[in-house]
XYZ file of N, CA, C and O in Angstrom:
624
model
N 34.096 5.582 -0.034
C 33.574 6.677 0.775
C 32.048 6.699 0.746
O 31.423 6.981 1.758
N 31.463 6.419 -0.411
C 29.999 6.387 -0.494
C 29.423 5.251 0.354
O 28.442 5.437 1.057
N 30.041 4.096 0.270
C 29.554 2.930 1.001
C 29.478 3.189 2.505
O 28.549 2.738 3.179
N 30.436 3.920 3.041
C 30.507 4.137 4.483
C 30.064 5.540 4.902
O 30.226 5.918 6.068
N 29.510 6.309 3.967
C 28.992 7.632 4.304
C 30.068 8.614 4.715
O 29.921 9.334 5.694
N 31.151 8.646 3.949
C 32.268 9.528 4.260
C 32.483 10.485 3.085
O 32.623 10.052 1.944
N 32.471 11.781 3.369
C 32.785 12.788 2.353
C 34.271 13.098 2.417
O 34.820 13.321 3.506
N 34.913 13.126 1.271
C 36.340 13.435 1.196
C 36.482 14.855 0.664
O 36.008 15.181 -0.414
N 37.152 15.696 1.449
C 37.304 17.107 1.108
C 38.691 17.414 0.547
O 38.828 18.303 -0.291
N 39.689 16.721 1.035
C 41.060 16.939 0.568
C 41.827 15.630 0.697
O 41.537 14.813 1.570
N 42.798 15.450 -0.205
C 43.643 14.265 -0.148
C 44.970 14.541 -0.826
O 45.099 15.467 -1.622
N 45.937 13.726 -0.497
C 47.192 13.669 -1.247
C 47.693 12.232 -1.155
O 47.648 11.613 -0.094
N 48.081 11.701 -2.286
C 48.627 10.349 -2.356
C 50.136 10.463 -2.500
O 50.644 10.793 -3.567
N 50.849 10.202 -1.427
C 52.306 10.270 -1.422
C 52.862 8.890 -1.769
O 52.117 7.929 -1.896
N 54.171 8.795 -1.911
C 54.778 7.515 -2.275
C 54.684 6.485 -1.158
O 54.627 5.286 -1.432
N 54.647 6.939 0.102
C 54.623 5.977 1.201
C 53.506 6.212 2.213
O 53.470 5.582 3.263
N 52.607 7.138 1.932
C 51.476 7.381 2.814
C 50.421 8.221 2.099
O 50.659 8.726 1.005
N 49.278 8.345 2.747
C 48.139 9.085 2.212
C 47.625 10.020 3.294
O 47.625 9.660 4.471
N 47.198 11.212 2.908
C 46.509 12.118 3.820
C 45.105 12.327 3.295
O 44.901 12.536 2.100
N 44.124 12.304 4.197
C 42.728 12.532 3.847
C 42.109 13.508 4.842
O 42.386 13.424 6.039
N 41.265 14.392 4.345
C 40.426 15.223 5.188
C 39.001 14.813 4.878
O 38.543 14.963 3.741
N 38.335 14.242 5.864
C 37.014 13.652 5.628
C 36.015 14.097 6.688
O 36.384 14.520 7.779
N 34.743 13.967 6.327
C 33.645 14.110 7.263
C 32.843 12.821 7.181
O 32.491 12.383 6.087
N 32.587 12.229 8.325
C 31.828 10.976 8.345
C 30.410 11.236 8.827
O 30.191 12.062 9.706
N 29.454 10.528 8.232
C 28.063 10.713 8.630
C 27.677 9.793 9.788
O 26.654 10.003 10.428
N 28.487 8.785 10.063
C 28.249 7.924 11.224
C 29.540 7.854 12.034
O 30.618 8.111 11.515
N 29.415 7.481 13.284
C 30.566 7.498 14.187
C 31.734 6.650 13.692
O 32.881 7.021 13.843
N 31.477 5.523 13.086
C 32.544 4.620 12.671
C 32.789 4.635 11.165
O 33.568 3.839 10.659
N 32.157 5.544 10.442
C 32.277 5.560 8.986
C 33.707 5.666 8.480
O 34.117 4.928 7.594
N 34.469 6.585 9.050
C 35.858 6.771 8.623
C 36.710 5.543 8.897
O 37.487 5.109 8.041
N 36.558 4.971 10.072
C 37.319 3.769 10.424
C 36.968 2.596 9.521
O 37.851 1.872 9.057
N 35.681 2.424 9.268
C 35.257 1.327 8.390
C 35.760 1.526 6.970
O 36.166 0.576 6.304
N 35.710 2.769 6.486
C 36.214 3.052 5.149
C 37.706 2.716 5.056
O 38.146 2.072 4.106
N 38.481 3.149 6.044
C 39.924 2.905 6.016
C 40.228 1.412 6.128
O 41.128 0.906 5.456
N 39.485 0.702 6.960
C 39.683 -0.742 7.091
C 39.391 -1.437 5.761
O 40.169 -2.276 5.301
N 38.296 -1.083 5.130
C 37.920 -1.682 3.848
C 38.938 -1.348 2.769
O 39.359 -2.219 1.995
N 39.328 -0.095 2.717
C 40.315 0.341 1.727
C 41.640 -0.388 1.921
O 42.256 -0.849 0.961
N 42.063 -0.506 3.174
C 43.310 -1.212 3.470
C 43.268 -2.658 3.026
O 44.203 -3.155 2.405
N 42.197 -3.338 3.330
C 42.063 -4.746 2.920
C 42.080 -4.888 1.395
O 42.737 -5.761 0.851
N 41.314 -4.030 0.733
C 41.246 -4.083 -0.729
C 42.616 -3.834 -1.351
O 43.050 -4.554 -2.237
N 43.304 -2.809 -0.869
C 44.580 -2.432 -1.448
C 45.651 -3.500 -1.216
O 46.413 -3.832 -2.113
N 45.703 -4.051 -0.018
C 46.665 -5.122 0.269
C 46.411 -6.311 -0.647
O 47.345 -6.877 -1.224
N 45.158 -6.687 -0.805
C 44.805 -7.802 -1.691
C 45.231 -7.495 -3.127
O 45.818 -8.337 -3.807
N 44.962 -6.291 -3.591
C 45.323 -5.879 -4.944
C 46.842 -5.942 -5.157
O 47.325 -6.520 -6.125
N 47.586 -5.361 -4.247
C 49.053 -5.348 -4.369
C 49.611 -6.758 -4.278
O 50.464 -7.156 -5.083
N 49.156 -7.531 -3.310
C 49.669 -8.893 -3.160
C 49.369 -9.750 -4.387
O 50.214 -10.523 -4.823
N 48.189 -9.620 -4.953
C 47.836 -10.371 -6.162
C 48.650 -9.878 -7.361
O 49.207 -10.678 -8.114
N 48.730 -8.569 -7.517
C 49.434 -7.983 -8.667
C 50.921 -8.307 -8.674
O 51.513 -8.526 -9.733
N 51.523 -8.310 -7.500
C 52.972 -8.500 -7.408
C 53.360 -9.867 -6.853
O 54.518 -10.083 -6.485
N 52.384 -10.778 -6.803
C 52.629 -12.149 -6.344
C 53.418 -12.170 -5.034
O 54.465 -12.773 -4.923
N 52.855 -11.494 -4.048
C 53.486 -11.418 -2.739
C 52.460 -11.724 -1.672
O 51.275 -11.861 -1.967
N 52.889 -11.822 -0.433
C 51.984 -12.045 0.692
C 52.344 -11.086 1.812
O 53.416 -10.474 1.794
N 51.462 -11.004 2.777
C 51.766 -10.196 3.958
C 51.126 -8.824 3.923
O 50.439 -8.443 2.988
N 51.401 -8.070 4.954
C 50.824 -6.737 5.116
C 51.671 -5.679 4.428
O 52.847 -5.908 4.137
N 51.079 -4.537 4.185
C 51.801 -3.405 3.596
C 51.972 -2.265 4.589
O 52.802 -1.393 4.387
N 51.185 -2.264 5.623
C 51.099 -1.114 6.505
C 51.932 -1.300 7.763
O 52.044 -2.399 8.283
N 52.468 -0.204 8.263
C 53.212 -0.240 9.527
C 52.272 -0.418 10.714
O 52.646 -0.957 11.722
N 51.089 0.081 10.585
C 50.135 -0.009 11.693
C 48.818 0.608 11.288
O 48.569 0.912 10.131
N 47.969 0.790 12.275
C 46.646 1.368 12.064
C 46.781 2.815 11.592
O 47.733 3.507 11.933
N 45.787 3.282 10.847
C 45.804 4.670 10.400
C 45.669 5.609 11.597
O 45.173 5.224 12.650
N 46.110 6.830 11.427
C 46.030 7.831 12.484
C 44.972 8.857 12.103
O 44.820 9.181 10.929
N 44.278 9.349 13.108
C 43.250 10.349 12.831
C 43.141 11.341 13.977
O 43.579 11.059 15.095
N 42.556 12.483 13.672
C 42.298 13.503 14.677
C 41.064 14.286 14.255
O 40.715 14.309 13.072
N 40.414 14.909 15.202
C 39.263 15.750 14.909
C 39.722 17.169 14.616
O 40.639 17.681 15.253
N 39.073 17.798 13.670
C 39.316 19.203 13.364
C 38.150 19.965 13.977
O 37.006 19.746 13.594
N 38.449 20.850 14.921
C 37.369 21.422 15.724
C 37.000 22.872 15.413
O 36.243 23.474 16.146
N 37.507 23.440 14.329
C 37.086 24.797 13.983
C 37.125 24.995 12.471
O 37.914 24.361 11.767
N 36.281 25.888 12.003
C 36.200 26.166 10.566
C 37.503 26.769 10.043
O 37.973 26.423 8.968
N 38.100 27.690 10.802
C 39.342 28.329 10.369
C 40.464 27.301 10.269
O 41.224 27.290 9.326
N 40.528 26.448 11.242
C 41.565 25.420 11.263
C 41.376 24.414 10.129
O 42.345 23.871 9.602
N 40.134 24.203 9.724
C 39.847 23.265 8.643
C 40.589 23.661 7.365
O 41.203 22.825 6.706
N 40.560 24.933 7.008
C 41.256 25.385 5.806
C 42.775 25.256 5.960
O 43.482 25.011 4.986
N 43.263 25.375 7.186
C 44.686 25.145 7.456
C 45.043 23.680 7.183
O 46.093 23.382 6.616
N 44.141 22.776 7.558
C 44.375 21.357 7.326
C 44.326 21.045 5.821
O 45.114 20.241 5.326
N 43.436 21.690 5.084
C 43.447 21.571 3.627
C 44.857 21.876 3.108
O 45.430 21.122 2.316
N 45.402 23.015 3.522
C 46.741 23.437 3.075
C 47.816 22.436 3.510
O 48.710 22.099 2.741
N 47.739 22.011 4.758
C 48.722 21.044 5.279
C 48.768 19.801 4.389
O 49.839 19.337 4.009
N 47.601 19.292 4.054
C 47.524 18.076 3.241
C 48.068 18.323 1.842
O 48.937 17.593 1.354
N 47.571 19.356 1.182
C 47.922 19.568 -0.223
C 49.330 20.123 -0.421
O 49.867 20.041 -1.524
N 49.950 20.637 0.648
C 51.344 21.088 0.553
C 52.343 19.988 0.903
O 53.551 20.198 0.823
N 51.859 18.812 1.267
C 52.749 17.719 1.645
C 53.803 17.410 0.570
O 54.979 17.254 0.901
N 53.453 17.333 -0.714
C 54.472 17.054 -1.730
C 55.513 18.174 -1.867
O 56.663 17.911 -2.221
N 55.121 19.403 -1.553
C 56.069 20.526 -1.583
C 57.046 20.385 -0.431
O 58.264 20.501 -0.614
N 56.523 20.096 0.777
C 57.406 19.913 1.940
C 58.350 18.734 1.747
O 59.475 18.739 2.241
N 57.904 17.723 1.002
C 58.739 16.545 0.735
C 59.695 16.779 -0.436
O 60.406 15.854 -0.836
N 59.712 17.987 -0.978
C 60.596 18.367 -2.092
C 60.362 17.526 -3.347
O 61.281 17.286 -4.128
N 59.127 17.094 -3.533
C 58.769 16.337 -4.731
C 58.393 17.277 -5.878
O 58.558 16.930 -7.043
N 57.854 18.438 -5.529
C 57.459 19.463 -6.499
C 57.733 20.832 -5.880
O 57.918 20.952 -4.667
N 57.714 21.865 -6.718
C 57.924 23.228 -6.221
C 56.633 23.900 -5.766
O 56.667 24.809 -4.953
N 55.511 23.463 -6.321
C 54.220 24.044 -5.973
C 53.174 22.940 -5.977
O 53.266 21.990 -6.755
N 52.154 23.097 -5.137
C 51.091 22.086 -5.049
C 50.437 21.822 -6.404
O 50.009 20.700 -6.680
N 50.376 22.813 -7.258
C 49.769 22.651 -8.590
C 50.537 21.670 -9.454
O 49.979 21.111 -10.409
N 51.795 21.440 -9.136
C 52.648 20.547 -9.931
C 52.472 19.078 -9.573
O 53.060 18.218 -10.219
N 51.690 18.784 -8.550
C 51.517 17.410 -8.094
C 50.148 16.898 -8.528
O 49.114 17.435 -8.128
N 50.126 15.864 -9.335
C 48.881 15.365 -9.924
C 47.996 14.591 -8.955
O 46.783 14.526 -9.152
N 48.567 13.990 -7.932
C 47.830 13.079 -7.061
C 47.351 13.779 -5.800
O 47.606 13.342 -4.681
N 46.622 14.869 -5.995
C 46.191 15.686 -4.876
C 44.868 16.381 -5.195
O 44.585 16.699 -6.352
N 44.106 16.660 -4.168
C 42.855 17.396 -4.336
C 43.091 18.855 -4.709
O 42.151 19.550 -5.097
N 44.323 19.346 -4.632
C 44.619 20.706 -5.093
C 44.180 20.868 -6.543
O 43.716 21.935 -6.944
N 44.296 19.808 -7.310
C 43.886 19.841 -8.710
C 42.412 20.233 -8.835
O 42.031 20.923 -9.773
N 41.596 19.807 -7.898
C 40.171 20.145 -7.891
C 39.906 21.451 -7.149
O 39.258 22.355 -7.687
N 40.401 21.559 -5.935
C 40.087 22.699 -5.082
C 40.628 24.019 -5.611
O 39.988 25.058 -5.460
N 41.788 24.009 -6.242
C 42.401 25.250 -6.718
C 42.332 25.406 -8.235
O 42.277 26.525 -8.735
N 42.361 24.306 -8.965
C 42.477 24.393 -10.422
C 41.204 24.014 -11.172
O 41.129 24.171 -12.379
N 40.210 23.489 -10.459
C 38.928 23.194 -11.076
C 38.833 21.878 -11.816
O 37.825 21.608 -12.480
N 39.843 21.027 -11.689
C 39.771 19.707 -12.315
C 38.663 18.899 -11.635
O 38.548 18.906 -10.416
N 37.861 18.226 -12.428
C 36.785 17.414 -11.854
C 37.362 16.144 -11.248
O 37.991 15.347 -11.940
N 37.187 16.001 -9.945
C 37.547 14.783 -9.223
C 36.296 14.394 -8.458
O 35.946 15.026 -7.460
N 35.595 13.393 -8.946
C 34.297 13.035 -8.368
C 34.374 12.661 -6.894
O 33.387 12.772 -6.172
N 35.520 12.240 -6.444
C 35.734 11.865 -5.052
C 35.558 13.061 -4.108
O 35.143 12.900 -2.971
N 35.858 14.262 -4.588
C 35.881 15.457 -3.742
C 34.484 16.029 -3.529
O 33.738 16.257 -4.467
N 34.171 16.279 -2.247
C 32.934 16.959 -1.855
C 33.362 18.182 -1.040
O 33.835 18.034 0.096
N 33.249 19.370 -1.600
C 33.713 20.567 -0.887
C 33.011 20.755 0.457
O 31.809 20.554 0.578
N 33.770 21.152 1.451
C 33.241 21.449 2.777
C 32.713 22.882 2.776
O 33.135 23.722 1.980
N 31.814 23.208 3.679
C 31.198 24.527 3.745
C 32.250 25.641 3.848
O 32.100 26.693 3.236
N 33.319 25.422 4.604
C 34.376 26.435 4.732
C 35.000 26.742 3.383
O 35.300 27.904 3.077
N 35.197 25.728 2.577
C 35.739 25.936 1.228
C 34.718 26.694 0.384
O 35.061 27.657 -0.311
N 33.461 26.291 0.443
C 32.419 26.935 -0.359
C 32.252 28.407 0.010
O 31.910 29.231 -0.829
N 32.529 28.763 1.260
C 32.368 30.145 1.701
C 33.512 31.059 1.238
O 33.468 32.259 1.485
N 34.493 30.523 0.557
C 35.596 31.344 0.047
C 35.155 32.278 -1.074
O 35.847 33.247 -1.387
N 34.011 31.996 -1.700
C 33.520 32.865 -2.764
C 32.187 32.389 -3.292
O 31.825 31.220 -3.125
N 31.484 33.283 -3.953
C 30.146 32.955 -4.449
C 30.165 32.193 -5.766
O 29.156 31.609 -6.154
N 31.299 32.176 -6.448
C 31.416 31.408 -7.694
C 32.625 30.489 -7.608
O 33.545 30.718 -6.813
N 32.632 29.475 -8.433
C 33.764 28.538 -8.426
C 35.062 29.234 -8.825
O 36.125 28.933 -8.282
N 34.982 30.191 -9.731
C 36.179 30.936 -10.153
C 36.744 31.730 -8.979
O 37.954 31.715 -8.727
N 35.876 32.424 -8.254
C 36.309 33.205 -7.090
C 36.885 32.291 -6.015
O 37.940 32.589 -5.438
N 36.193 31.180 -5.711
C 36.693 30.239 -4.696
C 38.088 29.743 -5.050
O 38.973 29.702 -4.198
N 38.265 29.358 -6.297
C 39.585 28.836 -6.709
C 40.661 29.913 -6.584
O 41.779 29.632 -6.144
N 40.348 31.144 -6.949
C 41.328 32.233 -6.842
C 41.713 32.488 -5.388
O 42.901 32.631 -5.067
N 40.718 32.537 -4.502
C 40.993 32.740 -3.071
C 41.799 31.560 -2.532
O 42.758 31.736 -1.770
N 41.427 30.366 -2.935
C 42.119 29.161 -2.480
C 43.588 29.190 -2.923
O 44.485 28.893 -2.139
N 43.827 29.558 -4.155
C 45.207 29.649 -4.656
C 46.017 30.659 -3.849
O 47.199 30.422 -3.568
N 45.400 31.766 -3.470
C 46.083 32.773 -2.652
C 46.535 32.199 -1.311
O 47.569 32.575 -0.781
N 45.739 31.280 -0.768
C 46.084 30.667 0.518
C 47.392 29.886 0.441
O 48.021 29.630 1.459
N 47.812 29.526 -0.752
C 48.998 28.686 -0.915
C 50.256 29.496 -1.206
O 51.312 28.929 -1.443
N 50.141 30.796 -1.185
C 51.322 31.643 -1.338
C 52.013 31.727 0.008
O 51.374 31.971 1.027
N 53.294 31.507 0.022
C 54.024 31.494 1.282
C 54.021 30.104 1.895
O 53.451 29.165 1.349
N 54.666 29.984 3.022
C 54.811 28.690 3.695
C 54.019 28.674 4.996
O 53.728 29.712 5.565
N 53.738 27.489 5.452
C 53.093 27.327 6.753
C 54.172 27.413 7.830
O 55.290 26.953 7.626
N 53.815 27.975 8.975
C 54.789 28.101 10.056
C 55.150 26.724 10.609
O 54.348 25.785 10.560
N 56.336 26.635 11.145
C 56.779 25.381 11.766
C 55.866 25.000 12.930
O 55.583 23.821 13.141
N 55.397 25.998 13.677
C 54.483 25.719 14.801
C 53.204 25.069 14.311
O 52.725 24.114 14.916
N 52.645 25.584 13.230
C 51.410 25.019 12.675
C 51.654 23.600 12.188
O 50.860 22.694 12.465
N 52.741 23.404 11.457
C 53.082 22.054 10.966
C 53.234 21.081 12.119
O 52.701 19.964 12.073
N 53.956 21.500 13.147
C 54.172 20.632 14.309
C 52.873 20.367 15.064
O 52.638 19.241 15.521
N 52.016 21.388 15.197
C 50.738 21.206 15.889
C 49.874 20.169 15.187
O 49.296 19.285 15.830
N 49.780 20.263 13.867
C 48.959 19.313 13.108
C 49.539 17.908 13.206
O 48.831 16.940 13.461
N 50.841 17.798 13.013
C 51.500 16.496 13.081
C 51.359 15.876 14.473
O 51.007 14.687 14.596
N 51.613 16.651 15.501
C 51.499 16.154 16.886
C 50.071 15.736 17.210
O 49.840 14.696 17.828
N 49.093 16.545 16.798
C 47.688 16.228 17.070
C 47.296 14.920 16.417
O 46.617 14.095 17.022
N 47.743 14.731 15.183
C 47.412 13.500 14.469
C 48.101 12.297 15.117
O 47.466 11.267 15.353
N 49.371 12.422 15.408
C 50.116 11.305 15.976
C 49.621 10.922 17.375
O 49.693 9.755 17.759
N 49.109 11.909 18.110
C 48.658 11.641 19.471
C 47.136 11.530 19.583
O 46.615 11.341 20.680
N 46.430 11.683 18.454
C 44.972 11.551 18.468
C 44.258 12.645 19.237
O 43.208 12.412 19.816
N 44.814 13.870 19.236
C 44.203 14.996 19.940
C 43.443 15.878 18.953
O 43.613 15.775 17.747
N 42.660 16.830 19.482
C 41.986 17.822 18.647
C 43.023 18.725 18.028
O 44.003 19.068 18.657
């Protein structure tokens, strides 16, 4: 992310896919980062497991987030992915997620908080408490479908 000028605000590493919420400082920063990461990871896996070939079904999918309010919804969408997949009961129970940093205060150097997150409170304790409150209850099916459809179709 540093090499390509991309700030990572939220992530979740699932068993068969990854979700990232990023801000890029150049037009192609995100694409270049994903291309580089994909090449590195395929090489690592193929070398480690003495295999050849690709690991990915296709190119990564992306969409623009066009409002501050919606940005926090996307944070939730990403970090609740393991809950929706029935891997854990609460986002706090999943170790491979930015929820550990954004809500629980674990230091993850990869994470750079976005202004919308920072505006949740004047102190880190307050921000984390407000953030945790956002995770009470479930996201509506309409919201889930809107985010998924936008990403799959490359829309705002």
